[in-house]
Amino acid sequence: MADSRETVNHHAFVVGFPIRHSRSPLIHGHWLKTLGIAGTYEKIEVAPEDFAGFVANLKSGALGLCGGNVTIPHKESAYRLADATDALTDELGAANTLWLEDGRLKATNTDGIGFLANLDDRRPGWDRAAKRAIVLGAGGASRAVIQALRERGFREIHVVNRSLDRALELADRFGPRVHGHRMDACAEVMQGADFFVNTTSLGMAGSPAPALPFSTLAPNAVVTDIVYVPLKTDFLAQAERVGLATVDGLGMLLHQAVPGFEKWFGQRPVVDQSLRDLIIADLKEHP
């Protein structure tokens, strides 16, 4: 039976604290318009102490919403409060996508999907060697990246972080192919590596980032950054100066949004140049 606009809930959200700078409404609004879907996608700011109540109201149907995205600082709480999760989300202990199905709140995490899809789109074959990857940072954003790289088949994943304990904690969580190091070991582990990703806020909004020996990476190495403001971060500029291929972080934001949109609105959207241009224009106007 075909869906009826009167019986299908096409109202979704992104929730966080703060939430005013989120580009998710712009992304999903573009797809709703392009695909001709009579739906809505709104920003909702919820303080941490109020998040459990928000989820309870979502589950009850009182909010009139079918699901949505979850961003900082609610991802771990969203995972704990969901009725059903998948294996990927269970390992991460964090969820960024929620939807109501058969009266239950289900959860998954699409950050790793978005991370890989961006690289596959912008630099096909980036993982051909899949030997050694360097992950800078051991915060929440690094978990999905490490998991994605492990599942893509990298033999060694070296997590470099200011706090060794945090890096070792991730090595324990994600298995024997993952190794933790202090920041002062970065130059050593970068030698001959095939892939480098920054998962920290270093370089965000044009702030300075430390100089790293990108010239010691393998000649065919790829360097990426999950920071996308600015599009060309200091780390990407350093890598380009020594002739390495780079991928900006904007595509991760765009591609991670695809599975959620399909869950809530019933059609799979496409990440194309028109969407990139739309978000880039907004970033220039509201950096």
Short mmCIF file of C-alpha atoms in Angstrom, two decimals:
data_model
loop_
_atom_site.label_atom_id
_atom_site.label_comp_id
_atom_site.label_asym_id
_atom_site.label_seq_id
_atom_site.Cartn_x
_atom_site.Cartn_y
_atom_site.Cartn_z
CA MET A 1 0.00 0.00 0.00
CA ALA A 2 1.36 3.41 -0.92
CA ASP A 3 2.23 5.79 1.90
CA SER A 4 -0.30 8.51 2.64
CA ARG A 5 0.93 11.96 3.51
CA GLU A 6 -1.83 12.08 6.11
CA THR A 7 -0.75 8.90 7.92
CA VAL A 8 3.04 9.00 7.59
CA ASN A 9 5.05 11.11 10.05
CA HIS A 10 7.64 13.03 8.08
CA HIS A 11 8.87 15.29 10.90
CA ALA A 12 12.46 14.85 12.14
CA PHE A 13 15.01 16.81 14.17
CA VAL A 14 18.57 17.33 15.29
CA VAL A 15 19.10 17.68 19.04
CA GLY A 16 22.16 18.99 20.84
CA PHE A 17 23.47 21.60 23.29
CA PRO A 18 24.24 24.07 21.86
CA ILE A 19 22.65 23.48 18.45
CA ARG A 20 22.48 26.88 16.74
CA HIS A 21 25.45 26.23 14.40
CA SER A 22 24.19 22.87 13.10
CA ARG A 23 24.07 22.59 9.31
CA SER A 24 21.84 19.50 9.46
CA PRO A 25 18.58 21.43 8.81
CA LEU A 26 20.14 22.93 5.68
CA ILE A 27 21.21 19.48 4.45
CA HIS A 28 17.90 17.74 5.11
CA GLY A 29 15.88 20.74 3.96
CA HIS A 30 17.71 20.62 0.63
CA TRP A 31 16.89 16.94 0.19
CA LEU A 32 13.24 17.40 1.21
CA LYS A 33 12.86 20.12 -1.40
CA THR A 34 14.79 18.25 -4.09
CA LEU A 35 12.81 15.03 -3.59
CA GLY A 36 9.47 16.79 -3.22
CA ILE A 37 8.73 15.41 0.25
CA ALA A 38 6.30 17.34 2.46
CA GLY A 39 8.36 16.94 5.61
CA THR A 40 10.16 19.03 8.21
CA TYR A 41 13.51 18.89 9.98
CA GLU A 42 14.13 21.19 12.94
CA LYS A 43 16.84 22.10 15.44
CA ILE A 44 16.02 21.38 19.07
CA GLU A 45 18.29 22.57 21.87
CA VAL A 46 18.11 20.37 24.98
CA ALA A 47 20.35 20.69 28.03
CA PRO A 48 21.94 17.46 29.29
CA GLU A 49 19.77 17.34 32.40
CA ASP A 50 16.63 17.49 30.23
CA PHE A 51 17.62 14.93 27.63
CA ALA A 52 16.03 11.88 29.29
CA GLY A 53 12.73 13.75 29.42
CA PHE A 54 13.07 14.69 25.76
CA VAL A 55 13.59 11.04 24.81
CA ALA A 56 10.60 9.95 26.90
CA ASN A 57 8.40 12.47 25.09
CA LEU A 58 9.79 11.34 21.75
CA LYS A 59 8.95 7.70 22.54
CA SER A 60 5.42 8.57 23.67
CA GLY A 61 4.68 10.41 20.43
CA ALA A 62 3.97 13.64 22.32
CA LEU A 63 6.50 15.53 20.16
CA GLY A 64 4.99 14.37 16.87
CA LEU A 65 8.44 13.42 15.54
CA CYS A 66 9.50 10.21 13.78
CA GLY A 67 13.18 10.42 14.73
CA GLY A 68 16.25 12.52 14.33
CA ASN A 69 19.94 13.15 14.70
CA VAL A 70 21.79 13.45 17.99
CA THR A 71 24.91 15.53 18.40
CA ILE A 72 27.18 16.71 21.22
CA PRO A 73 26.79 16.13 24.13
CA HIS A 74 23.93 13.61 23.90
CA LYS A 75 25.28 10.71 21.83
CA GLU A 76 26.13 8.42 24.74
CA SER A 77 22.85 9.17 26.50
CA ALA A 78 20.92 8.49 23.29
CA TYR A 79 22.55 5.08 23.08
CA ARG A 80 21.65 4.24 26.68
CA LEU A 81 18.04 5.44 26.39
CA ALA A 82 17.19 3.70 23.09
CA ASP A 83 15.05 0.57 23.13
CA ALA A 84 17.08 -1.21 20.45
CA THR A 85 20.63 -0.74 19.14
CA ASP A 86 22.84 -2.53 16.61
CA ALA A 87 26.25 -4.16 17.01
CA LEU A 88 28.09 -1.18 15.55
CA THR A 89 26.49 1.21 18.04
CA ASP A 90 26.99 -1.22 20.93
CA GLU A 91 30.74 -1.22 20.36
CA LEU A 92 30.89 2.58 20.13
CA GLY A 93 28.59 3.18 23.09
CA ALA A 94 27.16 6.20 21.29
CA ALA A 95 24.30 6.87 18.86
CA ASN A 96 23.78 9.74 16.42
CA THR A 97 20.59 8.56 14.66
CA LEU A 98 17.23 7.68 16.25
CA TRP A 99 13.93 6.53 14.75
CA LEU A 100 10.62 5.17 15.97
CA GLU A 101 9.64 1.78 14.61
CA ASP A 102 6.77 -0.41 15.84
CA GLY A 103 6.50 1.66 18.98
CA ARG A 104 10.17 1.31 19.88
CA LEU A 105 13.01 3.83 19.70
CA LYS A 106 15.85 2.40 17.64
CA ALA A 107 19.37 3.76 17.39
CA THR A 108 22.45 3.51 15.22
CA ASN A 109 25.60 5.49 14.54
CA THR A 110 26.35 6.70 11.01
CA ASP A 111 29.55 8.66 11.69
CA GLY A 112 31.79 5.84 10.46
CA ILE A 113 29.61 5.34 7.39
CA GLY A 114 29.92 9.02 6.59
CA PHE A 115 33.67 9.00 7.16
CA LEU A 116 34.26 6.14 4.73
CA ALA A 117 31.73 7.34 2.14
CA ASN A 118 33.43 10.73 1.98
CA LEU A 119 36.80 9.16 1.28
CA ASP A 120 35.36 6.71 -1.25
CA ASP A 121 33.66 9.59 -3.04
CA ARG A 122 36.46 12.14 -3.04
CA ARG A 123 39.47 9.83 -3.37
CA PRO A 124 38.50 6.42 -4.86
CA GLY A 125 41.08 3.76 -4.01
CA TRP A 126 42.32 5.65 -0.94
CA ASP A 127 42.31 2.37 1.03
CA ARG A 128 44.08 0.25 -1.58
CA ALA A 129 47.15 -0.24 0.59
CA ALA A 130 45.21 -0.44 3.88
CA LYS A 131 48.34 -1.13 5.89
CA ARG A 132 48.98 1.55 8.51
CA ALA A 133 46.69 4.40 9.57
CA ILE A 134 47.44 7.23 11.99
CA VAL A 135 44.54 8.67 14.00
CA LEU A 136 45.32 11.93 15.76
CA GLY A 137 43.15 12.28 18.86
CA ALA A 138 41.35 9.93 21.22
CA GLY A 139 38.16 11.86 21.92
CA GLY A 140 34.59 10.85 21.13
CA ALA A 141 34.94 11.58 17.42
CA SER A 142 37.83 9.15 17.06
CA ARG A 143 35.81 6.06 18.02
CA ALA A 144 33.73 5.83 14.85
CA VAL A 145 36.81 6.59 12.75
CA ILE A 146 38.88 3.83 14.36
CA GLN A 147 36.04 1.34 14.05
CA ALA A 148 35.55 2.24 10.37
CA LEU A 149 39.26 1.91 9.56
CA ARG A 150 39.44 -1.45 11.31
CA GLU A 151 36.41 -2.75 9.43
CA ARG A 152 37.86 -1.48 6.14
CA GLY A 153 40.85 -3.76 6.76
CA PHE A 154 43.74 -1.61 7.96
CA ARG A 155 46.35 -3.88 9.55
CA GLU A 156 47.65 -1.28 12.01
CA ILE A 157 45.83 1.72 13.45
CA HIS A 158 47.97 4.00 15.61
CA VAL A 159 46.10 6.41 17.89
CA VAL A 160 48.21 9.39 18.93
CA ASN A 161 46.95 11.57 21.76
CA ARG A 162 48.15 14.00 24.43
CA SER A 163 46.88 11.60 27.10
CA LEU A 164 48.34 8.12 26.70
CA ASP A 165 45.63 6.62 28.91
CA ARG A 166 42.88 7.74 26.51
CA ALA A 167 44.75 6.29 23.54
CA LEU A 168 45.35 2.98 25.31
CA GLU A 169 41.69 2.83 26.31
CA LEU A 170 40.71 2.93 22.62
CA ALA A 171 43.28 0.26 21.80
CA ASP A 172 41.67 -1.98 24.42
CA ARG A 173 38.18 -1.22 23.08
CA PHE A 174 38.88 -1.86 19.40
CA GLY A 175 41.28 -4.79 19.50
CA PRO A 176 44.84 -5.88 18.74
CA ARG A 177 45.22 -3.97 15.48
CA VAL A 178 44.84 -0.67 17.37
CA HIS A 179 47.81 0.82 19.26
CA GLY A 180 47.95 3.84 21.56
CA HIS A 181 50.78 6.41 21.74
CA ARG A 182 51.64 9.73 23.34
CA MET A 183 51.87 12.78 21.10
CA ASP A 184 55.66 12.70 21.19
CA ALA A 185 55.59 9.37 19.30
CA CYS A 186 53.71 10.88 16.36
CA ALA A 187 56.77 11.44 14.15
CA GLU A 188 57.93 7.86 14.63
CA VAL A 189 54.61 6.17 13.83
CA MET A 190 53.92 8.43 10.84
CA GLN A 191 56.95 7.12 8.96
CA GLY A 192 55.74 5.11 5.96
CA ALA A 193 52.06 5.22 7.01
CA ASP A 194 49.43 5.08 4.26
CA PHE A 195 46.74 7.20 5.89
CA PHE A 196 46.42 10.06 8.39
CA VAL A 197 43.29 11.56 9.93
CA ASN A 198 42.89 14.36 12.43
CA THR A 199 39.94 13.79 14.79
CA THR A 200 40.78 16.64 17.16
CA SER A 201 39.65 20.29 17.05
CA LEU A 202 43.19 21.41 16.14
CA GLY A 203 42.96 23.76 13.17
CA MET A 204 39.24 24.45 13.64
CA ALA A 205 38.10 27.95 12.63
CA GLY A 206 41.61 28.69 11.39
CA SER A 207 43.32 28.09 14.72
CA PRO A 208 46.95 26.96 14.45
CA ALA A 209 47.87 23.31 14.36
CA PRO A 210 51.30 21.84 15.15
CA ALA A 211 53.68 21.14 12.30
CA LEU A 212 53.84 17.40 11.61
CA PRO A 213 56.28 15.43 9.40
CA PHE A 214 53.83 14.62 6.60
CA SER A 215 56.76 14.17 4.21
CA THR A 216 57.60 10.91 6.00
CA LEU A 217 54.26 9.30 5.10
CA ALA A 218 54.17 6.89 2.16
CA PRO A 219 54.22 8.76 -1.20
CA ASN A 220 50.70 7.54 -2.01
CA ALA A 221 49.30 8.33 1.45
CA VAL A 222 46.01 10.16 1.91
CA VAL A 223 45.48 12.80 4.60
CA THR A 224 42.05 13.85 5.84
CA ASP A 225 40.53 15.91 8.64
CA ILE A 226 37.10 15.67 10.26
CA VAL A 227 37.24 19.45 10.81
CA TYR A 228 35.50 21.25 7.91
CA VAL A 229 35.72 24.87 9.05
CA PRO A 230 37.86 25.88 7.24
CA LEU A 231 37.62 23.37 4.39
CA LYS A 232 41.38 23.41 4.01
CA THR A 233 42.67 23.05 7.54
CA ASP A 234 46.26 23.65 8.57
CA PHE A 235 46.93 19.90 8.54
CA LEU A 236 45.59 19.52 4.99
CA ALA A 237 47.67 22.50 3.85
CA GLN A 238 50.80 20.95 5.37
CA ALA A 239 50.11 17.66 3.58
CA GLU A 240 49.46 19.37 0.24
CA ARG A 241 52.75 21.27 0.49
CA VAL A 242 54.66 17.98 0.41
CA GLY A 243 52.58 16.63 -2.47
CA LEU A 244 50.16 14.33 -0.65
CA ALA A 245 46.53 13.72 -1.59
CA THR A 246 44.01 15.24 0.81
CA VAL A 247 40.27 14.98 1.50
CA ASP A 248 38.37 17.67 3.41
CA GLY A 249 35.94 16.82 6.20
CA LEU A 250 32.75 18.31 4.78
CA GLY A 251 31.73 15.11 3.00
CA MET A 252 31.68 13.18 6.27
CA LEU A 253 28.97 15.55 7.55
CA LEU A 254 26.98 15.14 4.34
CA HIS A 255 27.27 11.37 3.94
CA GLN A 256 26.52 10.55 7.58
CA ALA A 257 23.14 12.24 7.08
CA VAL A 258 22.03 9.90 4.26
CA PRO A 259 20.94 6.80 6.28
CA GLY A 260 18.88 8.86 8.73
CA PHE A 261 17.06 10.72 5.98
CA GLU A 262 16.16 7.42 4.36
CA LYS A 263 14.82 6.07 7.68
CA TRP A 264 12.63 9.11 8.39
CA PHE A 265 11.47 10.11 4.93
CA GLY A 266 11.52 6.86 2.95
CA GLN A 267 13.81 7.92 0.11
CA ARG A 268 17.60 7.69 -0.18
CA PRO A 269 19.10 11.09 -0.97
CA VAL A 270 22.26 11.79 -2.96
CA VAL A 271 25.30 13.75 -1.85
CA ASP A 272 26.15 15.82 -4.92
CA GLN A 273 28.00 18.99 -5.84
CA SER A 274 24.89 21.15 -5.48
CA LEU A 275 24.62 20.14 -1.82
CA ARG A 276 28.34 20.72 -1.22
CA ASP A 277 28.05 24.16 -2.83
CA LEU A 278 25.05 25.01 -0.66
CA ILE A 279 26.86 24.15 2.57
CA ILE A 280 30.11 25.79 1.49
CA ALA A 281 28.22 29.02 0.74
CA ASP A 282 26.63 28.88 4.20
CA LEU A 283 30.01 28.24 5.84
CA LYS A 284 31.40 31.34 4.13
CA GLU A 285 28.46 33.44 5.27
CA HIS A 286 28.31 31.99 8.79
CA PRO A 287 31.80 30.62 9.60
#
